[in-house]
CSV table of C-alpha atoms in Angstrom, one decimal:
chain,number,residue,atom,x,y,z
A,282,MET,CA,123.0,121.0,46.9
A,283,MET,CA,120.6,122.3,49.5
A,284,ARG,CA,117.4,124.0,48.3
A,285,THR,CA,117.0,127.4,49.9
A,286,ARG,CA,113.2,127.7,49.8
A,287,PRO,CA,111.9,126.1,53.0
A,288,LEU,CA,109.3,123.4,53.1
A,289,LYS,CA,106.4,124.7,55.1
A,290,VAL,CA,104.9,122.7,57.9
A,291,ALA,CA,101.5,123.1,59.6
A,292,LEU,CA,101.1,121.7,63.1
A,293,LEU,CA,97.6,120.6,64.2
A,294,GLY,CA,97.6,120.4,68.0
A,295,CYS,CA,100.1,121.8,70.5
A,296,GLY,CA,99.8,119.7,73.6
A,297,VAL,CA,102.4,117.5,75.1
A,298,VAL,CA,103.5,116.0,71.8
A,299,GLY,CA,102.8,119.0,69.5
A,300,SER,CA,104.8,121.4,71.7
A,301,GLU,CA,107.7,118.9,71.7
A,302,VAL,CA,107.6,118.6,67.9
A,303,ALA,CA,107.7,122.4,67.6
A,304,ARG,CA,110.6,122.6,70.0
A,305,ILE,CA,112.7,120.0,68.2
A,306,MET,CA,111.9,121.6,64.8
A,307,THR,CA,113.3,124.9,66.2
A,308,THR,CA,116.3,123.7,68.1
A,309,HIS,CA,117.4,121.1,65.5
A,310,ALA,CA,116.5,123.2,62.5
A,311,ASP,CA,120.0,123.1,61.0
A,312,ASP,CA,120.3,119.3,61.4
A,313,LEU,CA,116.9,118.7,60.0
A,314,ALA,CA,117.7,120.9,57.0
A,315,ALA,CA,120.9,119.0,56.4
A,316,ARG,CA,119.2,115.6,56.5
A,317,ILE,CA,116.3,116.6,54.3
A,318,GLY,CA,118.1,118.8,51.8
A,319,ALA,CA,116.0,121.9,52.5
A,320,PRO,CA,115.1,123.9,55.5
A,321,VAL,CA,111.7,123.3,57.2
A,322,GLU,CA,109.6,126.1,58.5
A,323,LEU,CA,106.8,126.0,61.0
A,324,ALA,CA,104.2,128.0,59.1
A,325,GLY,CA,101.2,127.7,61.4
A,326,VAL,CA,100.0,126.0,64.6
A,327,ALA,CA,96.3,125.2,65.1
A,328,VAL,CA,95.1,125.1,68.7
A,329,ARG,CA,91.8,125.2,70.7
A,330,ARG,CA,92.9,127.7,73.3
A,331,PRO,CA,94.8,130.6,71.6
A,332,GLY,CA,95.4,132.5,74.8
A,333,LYS,CA,97.7,129.9,76.3
A,334,VAL,CA,101.4,130.9,76.3
A,335,ARG,CA,103.4,128.5,74.2
A,336,GLU,CA,107.1,128.9,74.7
A,337,GLY,CA,109.1,129.1,71.5
A,338,ILE,CA,106.1,129.5,69.2
A,339,PRO,CA,105.5,133.1,67.8
A,340,ALA,CA,102.0,134.3,68.6
A,341,GLU,CA,101.4,135.1,64.9
A,342,LEU,CA,101.7,131.5,64.0
A,343,VAL,CA,98.9,130.4,66.3
A,344,THR,CA,95.4,130.0,65.0
A,345,THR,CA,92.1,128.4,66.0
A,346,ASP,CA,91.0,127.9,62.4
A,347,ALA,CA,92.7,124.6,61.5
A,348,THR,CA,90.6,124.2,58.3
A,349,ALA,CA,91.9,127.5,56.9
A,350,LEU,CA,95.5,126.5,57.8
A,351,VAL,CA,95.4,123.2,55.9
A,352,LYS,CA,93.7,124.9,53.0
A,353,ARG,CA,96.4,127.5,52.5
A,354,GLY,CA,97.9,125.8,49.5
A,355,ASP,CA,101.5,126.6,50.4
A,356,ILE,CA,101.7,124.0,53.1
A,357,ASP,CA,103.9,121.1,52.2
A,358,VAL,CA,103.4,118.8,55.3
A,359,VAL,CA,100.6,118.8,57.9
A,360,ILE,CA,101.5,117.2,61.3
A,361,GLU,CA,98.3,116.0,63.0
A,362,VAL,CA,98.6,115.3,66.7
A,363,ILE,CA,95.1,116.4,67.9
A,364,GLY,CA,93.7,112.8,68.1
A,365,GLY,CA,90.2,111.5,67.8
A,366,ILE,CA,88.1,110.9,64.8
A,367,GLU,CA,86.7,114.3,63.9
A,368,PRO,CA,87.7,116.9,63.0
A,369,ALA,CA,91.0,115.0,62.5
A,370,ARG,CA,89.7,113.0,59.6
A,371,ALA,CA,88.2,116.0,57.8
A,372,LEU,CA,91.4,118.0,58.3
A,373,ILE,CA,93.7,115.3,57.0
A,374,THR,CA,91.6,114.7,53.9
A,375,THR,CA,91.4,118.4,53.3
A,376,ALA,CA,95.2,118.7,53.6
A,377,PHE,CA,95.6,116.0,50.9
A,378,GLU,CA,93.1,117.9,48.6
A,379,HIS,CA,95.2,121.1,49.0
A,380,GLY,CA,98.5,119.5,48.2
A,381,ALA,CA,100.0,118.6,51.6
A,382,SER,CA,101.3,115.3,52.8
A,383,VAL,CA,100.4,114.2,56.3
A,384,VAL,CA,102.2,112.9,59.4
A,385,SER,CA,99.8,111.6,62.0
A,386,ALA,CA,100.0,110.1,65.5
A,387,ASN,CA,96.3,109.3,65.5
A,388,LYS,CA,95.9,105.6,66.2
A,389,ALA,CA,92.2,105.8,66.9
A,390,LEU,CA,91.4,107.3,63.4
A,391,LEU,CA,93.8,105.0,61.6
A,392,ALA,CA,92.2,101.9,63.3
A,393,GLU,CA,88.7,103.2,62.7
A,394,ASP,CA,88.9,104.5,59.2
A,395,GLY,CA,92.4,104.2,57.8
A,396,ALA,CA,91.0,103.1,54.4
A,397,THR,CA,89.6,106.6,53.9
A,398,LEU,CA,92.9,108.3,54.7
A,399,TYR,CA,94.9,105.9,52.4
A,400,ALA,CA,92.4,106.4,49.6
A,401,ALA,CA,92.6,110.2,49.9
A,402,ALA,CA,96.4,110.2,50.0
A,403,GLU,CA,96.6,108.0,46.9
A,404,GLN,CA,94.0,110.1,45.0
A,405,HIS,CA,96.0,113.2,45.5
A,406,GLY,CA,99.5,111.7,45.2
A,407,ARG,CA,100.5,112.5,48.8
A,408,ASP,CA,102.1,110.7,51.7
A,409,LEU,CA,100.5,109.4,54.8
A,410,TYR,CA,103.0,108.4,57.5
A,411,PHE,CA,102.1,107.4,61.1
A,412,GLU,CA,105.1,105.9,62.9
A,413,ALA,CA,104.0,107.7,66.1
A,414,ALA,CA,100.6,106.0,66.2
A,415,VAL,CA,102.0,102.8,67.5
A,416,ALA,CA,104.6,102.3,70.3
A,417,GLY,CA,105.9,105.8,70.6
A,418,ALA,CA,109.6,106.1,69.6
A,419,ILE,CA,110.0,102.5,68.7
A,420,PRO,CA,110.6,102.1,65.0
A,421,LEU,CA,107.9,99.5,64.1
A,422,ILE,CA,105.6,100.8,61.3
A,423,ARG,CA,108.5,101.5,58.9
A,424,PRO,CA,110.1,98.1,59.4
A,425,LEU,CA,106.8,96.4,58.7
A,426,ARG,CA,106.0,98.5,55.7
A,427,GLU,CA,109.4,98.7,54.2
A,428,SER,CA,112.2,96.5,55.7
A,429,LEU,CA,110.0,93.4,55.8
A,430,ALA,CA,108.1,94.1,52.6
A,431,GLY,CA,109.7,91.2,50.8
A,432,ASP,CA,109.1,88.7,53.7
A,433,LYS,CA,105.9,87.0,55.0
A,434,VAL,CA,105.0,88.1,58.5
A,435,ASN,CA,103.1,85.4,60.4
A,436,ARG,CA,102.8,86.9,63.9
A,437,VAL,CA,103.1,90.1,65.8
A,438,LEU,CA,103.1,89.8,69.6
A,439,GLY,CA,103.8,92.6,72.1
A,440,ILE,CA,103.2,95.0,74.9
A,441,VAL,CA,102.0,98.2,73.2
A,442,ASN,CA,100.5,100.3,76.1
A,443,GLY,CA,102.9,101.7,78.7
A,444,THR,CA,100.2,102.5,81.3
A,445,THR,CA,98.9,99.0,81.6
A,446,ASN,CA,102.4,97.5,81.6
A,447,PHE,CA,103.3,99.9,84.5
A,448,ILE,CA,100.2,98.8,86.5
A,449,LEU,CA,100.8,95.1,85.9
A,450,ASP,CA,104.5,95.4,86.7
A,451,LYS,CA,103.7,97.1,90.0
A,452,MET,CA,101.1,94.4,90.9
A,453,ASP,CA,103.7,91.7,90.1
A,454,SER,CA,106.7,93.3,91.9
A,455,SER,CA,104.9,94.7,95.0
A,456,GLY,CA,101.8,92.5,95.5
A,457,ALA,CA,99.6,95.5,95.1
A,458,GLY,CA,96.0,95.2,94.0
A,459,TYR,CA,94.8,96.8,90.7
A,460,SER,CA,93.4,99.9,92.3
A,461,GLU,CA,96.6,100.6,94.3
A,462,ALA,CA,98.7,100.2,91.2
A,463,LEU,CA,96.4,102.4,89.1
A,464,ASP,CA,96.6,105.1,91.8
A,465,GLU,CA,100.4,105.0,91.6
A,466,ALA,CA,100.4,105.2,87.8
A,467,THR,CA,98.1,108.2,88.0
A,468,ALA,CA,100.2,110.0,90.6
A,469,LEU,CA,103.3,109.5,88.4
A,470,GLY,CA,101.6,110.8,85.3
A,471,TYR,CA,101.5,107.4,83.5
A,472,ALA,CA,97.7,107.2,83.7
A,473,GLU,CA,95.2,109.8,82.5
A,474,ALA,CA,92.5,111.1,84.9
A,475,ASP,CA,90.1,108.9,82.9
A,476,PRO,CA,92.2,105.8,82.2
A,477,THR,CA,89.5,103.9,80.4
A,478,ALA,CA,91.1,103.8,77.0
A,479,ASP,CA,94.3,102.3,78.5
A,480,VAL,CA,93.0,99.9,81.2
A,481,GLU,CA,90.1,98.6,79.1
A,482,GLY,CA,92.4,97.8,76.2
A,483,PHE,CA,91.0,100.3,73.6
A,484,ASP,CA,94.3,101.9,73.1
A,485,ALA,CA,96.1,98.6,72.6
A,486,ALA,CA,93.3,97.3,70.3
A,487,ALA,CA,93.6,100.3,68.0
A,488,LYS,CA,97.4,99.6,67.7
A,489,ALA,CA,96.7,95.9,67.1
A,490,ALA,CA,94.4,96.8,64.2
A,491,ILE,CA,97.1,99.0,62.6
A,492,LEU,CA,99.8,96.4,63.1
A,493,ALA,CA,97.7,93.5,61.8
A,494,GLY,CA,96.6,95.5,58.7
A,495,ILE,CA,100.2,96.3,57.8
A,496,ALA,CA,101.7,92.9,58.7
A,497,PHE,CA,99.2,90.8,56.8
A,498,HIS,CA,98.4,93.2,53.9
A,499,THR,CA,94.7,93.3,54.7
A,500,ARG,CA,92.2,95.7,56.2
A,501,VAL,CA,91.7,95.2,59.9
A,502,ARG,CA,89.5,97.7,61.8
A,503,LEU,CA,89.2,98.4,65.5
A,504,ASP,CA,85.9,96.4,65.6
A,505,ASP,CA,87.7,93.4,64.3
A,506,VAL,CA,90.0,93.2,67.3
A,507,TYR,CA,88.9,91.1,70.3
A,508,ARG,CA,89.5,93.1,73.4
A,509,GLU,CA,89.7,92.5,77.2
A,510,GLY,CA,91.1,95.0,79.7
A,511,LEU,CA,93.0,94.4,82.9
A,512,THR,CA,90.5,95.7,85.4
A,513,GLU,CA,89.6,92.2,86.5
A,514,VAL,CA,93.2,91.1,87.1
A,515,THR,CA,93.8,90.5,90.8
A,516,ALA,CA,96.7,90.1,93.2
A,517,ALA,CA,95.6,86.5,93.4
A,518,ASP,CA,96.1,86.1,89.7
A,519,MET,CA,99.6,87.5,89.9
A,520,ALA,CA,100.4,85.2,92.7
A,521,SER,CA,99.1,82.2,90.8
A,522,ALA,CA,101.1,83.2,87.8
A,523,ARG,CA,104.3,83.4,90.0
A,524,ARG,CA,103.6,79.9,91.2
A,525,MET,CA,103.6,78.8,87.6
A,526,GLY,CA,106.8,80.6,86.9
A,527,CYS,CA,104.9,83.2,84.9
A,528,THR,CA,103.9,86.9,85.0
A,529,VAL,CA,100.9,88.7,83.6
A,530,LYS,CA,101.0,91.2,80.7
A,531,LEU,CA,98.4,92.9,78.6
A,532,LEU,CA,99.3,91.6,75.1
A,533,ALA,CA,98.4,92.6,71.6
A,534,ILE,CA,98.5,89.5,69.4
A,535,CYS,CA,98.1,89.5,65.7
A,536,GLU,CA,98.4,86.1,63.9
A,537,ARG,CA,98.1,84.7,60.4
A,538,ALA,CA,96.1,81.4,60.5
A,539,ALA,CA,98.2,78.2,59.9
A,540,ASP,CA,96.4,77.7,56.5
A,541,GLY,CA,97.0,81.3,55.5
A,542,ARG,CA,93.4,81.9,54.8
A,543,SER,CA,92.5,84.3,57.7
A,544,VAL,CA,94.0,86.4,60.4
A,545,THR,CA,93.2,87.2,64.0
A,546,ALA,CA,93.8,90.3,66.2
A,547,ARG,CA,93.3,90.3,69.9
A,548,VAL,CA,94.2,92.2,73.1
A,549,HIS,CA,93.9,90.6,76.5
A,550,PRO,CA,95.8,89.9,79.7
A,551,ALA,CA,97.8,86.7,79.5
A,552,MET,CA,100.2,84.7,81.6
A,553,ILE,CA,103.7,84.4,80.0
A,554,PRO,CA,106.7,82.4,81.3
A,555,LEU,CA,109.4,84.4,83.1
A,556,SER,CA,111.8,83.0,80.5
A,557,HIS,CA,110.0,84.9,77.7
A,558,PRO,CA,111.7,88.2,76.8
A,559,LEU,CA,108.4,90.1,77.2
A,560,ALA,CA,108.3,89.1,80.9
A,561,SER,CA,111.2,91.3,81.6
A,562,VAL,CA,109.7,94.4,80.1
A,563,ARG,CA,109.2,96.7,83.1
A,564,GLU,CA,107.6,100.0,84.1
A,565,ALA,CA,106.0,101.9,81.2
A,566,TYR,CA,108.1,100.4,78.4
A,567,ASN,CA,106.8,98.7,75.3
A,568,ALA,CA,108.2,95.7,73.4
A,569,VAL,CA,106.9,94.0,70.2
A,570,PHE,CA,107.9,90.7,68.6
A,571,VAL,CA,107.6,90.2,64.9
A,572,GLU,CA,107.8,86.7,63.5
A,573,ALA,CA,108.5,86.4,59.8
A,574,GLU,CA,109.3,83.4,57.6
A,575,ALA,CA,112.8,84.5,56.3
A,576,ALA,CA,113.8,87.1,59.0
A,577,GLY,CA,112.8,84.9,61.9
A,578,GLN,CA,111.9,86.5,65.2
A,579,LEU,CA,112.6,90.2,65.7
A,580,MET,CA,112.2,92.3,68.8
A,581,PHE,CA,111.6,96.0,69.1
A,582,TYR,CA,111.9,97.6,72.5
A,583,GLY,CA,111.7,101.1,74.0
A,584,PRO,CA,109.6,103.8,75.5
A,585,GLY,CA,106.1,103.6,74.0
A,586,ALA,CA,104.6,106.9,75.0
A,587,GLY,CA,105.4,110.4,76.2
A,588,GLY,CA,106.0,113.7,74.6
A,589,SER,CA,109.7,113.3,73.6
A,590,PRO,CA,109.5,109.6,72.4
A,591,THR,CA,106.4,110.3,70.3
A,592,ALA,CA,107.8,113.5,68.9
A,593,SER,CA,110.9,111.6,67.9
A,594,ALA,CA,108.7,109.3,65.7
A,595,VAL,CA,106.8,112.3,64.3
A,596,LEU,CA,110.1,114.0,63.3
A,597,GLY,CA,111.4,110.9,61.7
A,598,ASP,CA,108.3,110.7,59.5
A,599,LEU,CA,108.6,114.4,58.8
A,600,VAL,CA,112.2,113.9,57.4
A,601,ALA,CA,111.0,111.0,55.3
A,602,VAL,CA,108.0,112.9,53.9
A,603,CYS,CA,110.0,116.0,53.1
A,604,ARG,CA,112.7,113.9,51.3
A,605,ASN,CA,109.9,112.4,49.2
A,606,LYS,CA,108.5,115.8,48.5
A,607,LEU,CA,111.9,117.0,47.2
A,608,ALA,CA,112.3,113.9,45.1
A,609,GLU,CA,108.7,114.3,43.7
A,610,ALA,CA,107.9,110.8,45.0
A,611,THR,CA,105.7,109.2,47.6
A,612,GLY,CA,106.4,106.4,50.1
A,613,PRO,CA,104.4,103.2,50.6
A,614,GLY,CA,100.6,103.5,50.7
A,615,GLU,CA,98.0,101.0,51.7
A,616,SER,CA,98.8,97.3,51.0
A,617,ALA,CA,95.6,95.3,51.4
A,618,TYR,CA,95.8,93.0,48.4
A,619,THR,CA,95.3,89.8,50.4
A,620,GLN,CA,91.8,90.8,51.5
A,621,LEU,CA,92.0,88.1,54.3
A,622,PRO,CA,89.0,87.8,56.6
A,623,VAL,CA,89.5,88.4,60.3
A,624,SER,CA,88.4,85.3,62.3
A,625,PRO,CA,86.4,85.7,65.5
A,626,MET,CA,88.0,85.0,68.9
A,627,GLY,CA,86.2,81.7,69.2
A,628,ASP,CA,88.3,80.2,66.4
A,629,VAL,CA,91.6,81.2,68.0
A,630,VAL,CA,93.5,78.3,69.5
A,631,THR,CA,94.6,79.3,73.0
A,632,ARG,CA,95.5,77.9,76.5
A,633,TYR,CA,93.6,78.7,79.7
A,634,HIS,CA,94.5,79.1,83.3
A,635,ILE,CA,91.3,78.5,85.3
A,636,SER,CA,90.9,78.9,89.0
A,637,LEU,CA,87.8,77.3,90.6
A,638,ASP,CA,86.3,77.5,94.1
A,639,VAL,CA,85.0,74.0,94.7
A,640,ALA,CA,83.6,71.8,97.5
A,641,ASP,CA,86.3,69.9,99.2
A,642,LYS,CA,85.0,66.3,98.9
A,643,PRO,CA,85.6,63.2,96.8
A,644,GLY,CA,84.6,63.1,93.2
A,645,VAL,CA,84.9,66.9,92.5
A,646,LEU,CA,88.1,66.6,90.4
A,647,ALA,CA,86.5,63.7,88.4
A,648,GLN,CA,83.4,65.9,87.6
A,649,VAL,CA,85.6,68.8,86.5
A,650,ALA,CA,87.7,66.6,84.3
A,651,THR,CA,84.6,65.1,82.7
A,652,VAL,CA,83.4,68.6,81.7
A,653,PHE,CA,86.7,69.3,80.0
A,654,ALA,CA,86.6,66.0,78.2
A,655,GLU,CA,83.0,66.6,77.0
A,656,HIS,CA,84.1,69.9,75.4
A,657,GLY,CA,87.2,68.4,73.8
A,658,VAL,CA,89.7,70.3,76.0
A,659,SER,CA,92.8,68.5,77.2
A,660,ILE,CA,94.1,69.3,80.7
A,661,ASP,CA,97.8,70.0,81.1
A,662,THR,CA,98.2,70.4,84.9
A,663,VAL,CA,95.9,70.5,87.9
A,664,ARG,CA,96.6,71.9,91.4
A,665,GLN,CA,94.2,71.4,94.3
A,666,GLN,CA,94.2,72.8,97.8
A,667,GLY,CA,91.5,72.3,100.4
A,668,LYS,CA,90.5,73.2,103.9
A,669,ASP,CA,87.3,73.1,106.1
A,670,GLY,CA,85.1,71.9,103.3
A,671,GLU,CA,86.2,74.4,100.7
A,672,ALA,CA,88.9,74.0,98.1
A,673,SER,CA,90.6,75.8,95.2
A,674,LEU,CA,91.2,74.0,92.0
A,675,VAL,CA,93.6,75.4,89.4
A,676,VAL,CA,93.5,73.9,85.9
A,677,VAL,CA,95.9,74.8,83.0
A,678,THR,CA,94.7,73.4,79.7
A,679,HIS,CA,96.5,72.4,76.5
A,680,ARG,CA,95.7,74.5,73.4
A,681,ALA,CA,92.2,74.4,72.1
A,682,PRO,CA,89.7,76.6,70.2
A,683,ASP,CA,88.7,79.5,72.4
A,684,ALA,CA,85.1,78.7,71.9
A,685,ALA,CA,85.6,75.3,73.3
A,686,LEU,CA,87.4,76.7,76.3
A,687,SER,CA,84.6,79.3,76.9
A,688,GLY,CA,82.0,76.6,76.7
A,689,THR,CA,83.9,74.5,79.2
A,690,VAL,CA,83.9,77.4,81.7
A,691,GLU,CA,80.2,77.9,81.3
A,692,ALA,CA,79.5,74.2,81.9
A,693,LEU,CA,81.8,74.3,85.0
A,694,ARG,CA,79.7,77.1,86.4
A,695,LYS,CA,76.6,74.8,86.3
A,696,LEU,CA,78.2,72.1,88.5
A,697,ASP,CA,76.8,71.9,92.0
A,698,THR,CA,80.3,71.3,93.4
A,699,VAL,CA,81.7,74.4,91.8
A,700,ARG,CA,81.1,77.4,94.1
A,701,GLY,CA,82.5,79.9,91.6
A,702,VAL,CA,85.1,80.6,88.9
A,703,ALA,CA,87.7,82.8,90.7
A,704,SER,CA,89.6,83.7,87.6
A,705,ILE,CA,90.2,82.9,84.0
A,706,MET,CA,93.3,83.9,82.0
A,707,ARG,CA,94.9,82.9,78.8
A,708,VAL,CA,98.4,81.5,78.7
A,709,GLU,CA,100.8,82.7,75.9
A,710,GLY,CA,104.4,82.6,75.0
A,711,GLU,CA,105.0,78.8,75.1
């Protein structure tokens, strides 16, 4: 039997995502009520600019005092889509203190200080759900927290930023340079006016921290994630990848060490074979592989950003939290019992694709090979082209500790016969 008294929802933020959440709550009100077992009522919307017209939202619900809204005491669920660290953190913890559960899309805050939010939710017996914080509409957090709770996840690998995937896809398909592809992404609305968070990998790194923490049952913060952006990727890199039967993607990679005693989390551009499923992820789409001992390899694919996809994830969490509220129960909280350390990037075993500009004369290849041998790095393939006293030398290594590979590159720079290191990129997916 459906409860007639509505569950009251406060919405913090009414931008692209927030306005879509409000629209769906209104237009799908009957369906949501049937799925939850009680009607849900939008009880207040906190914004920064109250004078802006917001279609479908009564003016009397709009306020600039977000703190007063979450302190009301009659709010059952707070939806936070304002982003950033503060005031979001203070508002969420205040909501818990005053009896509300929270649905958030705030990847930056969860990656920076998720432990504080988890602790506050547990202290007050409330829910913290955040499916929308990673990969938009793609169901990923809940499968990791619930569906795979009885399994052991060893690796999470994926494309978790739509803007960077669009840019790299355009560079690959059209031969465009980075700046041209970024301009197209901006014109189409895929890139912000300031794209730094996307193109420098900060957005993907925050998502990697969240995924690693959940997958490996340990605390992983943003500062623990090794990060490289894609601003140094060139059209020449893309062409070189194609010659190898590869393409380039910005990947988030979270791994449990082979001995099970540590984990790693990293974000960087990487070459992957065209035969790998991630190579076919085009435009602004996201895709994530999860590798677990019993379940094997699972792939999650779909739109990773945008108002409607993100709102879909928010509303899914809202339904779950409201059901818990009616059942006087809470969903899963933080699981960090393993307390595994996060290893530095230097300990990660990787492969490198290194392009060198060298003098075109006898003995150069022998000198280069000697440097690799001295650092304990085995060479997989070498390709050399030369003309008019200059040459390019492309070396692909076997797997080795990243620190050894980095040391190899630094030693190569010191050779008199090496004019410069044209590009360095890791190779994944093999």
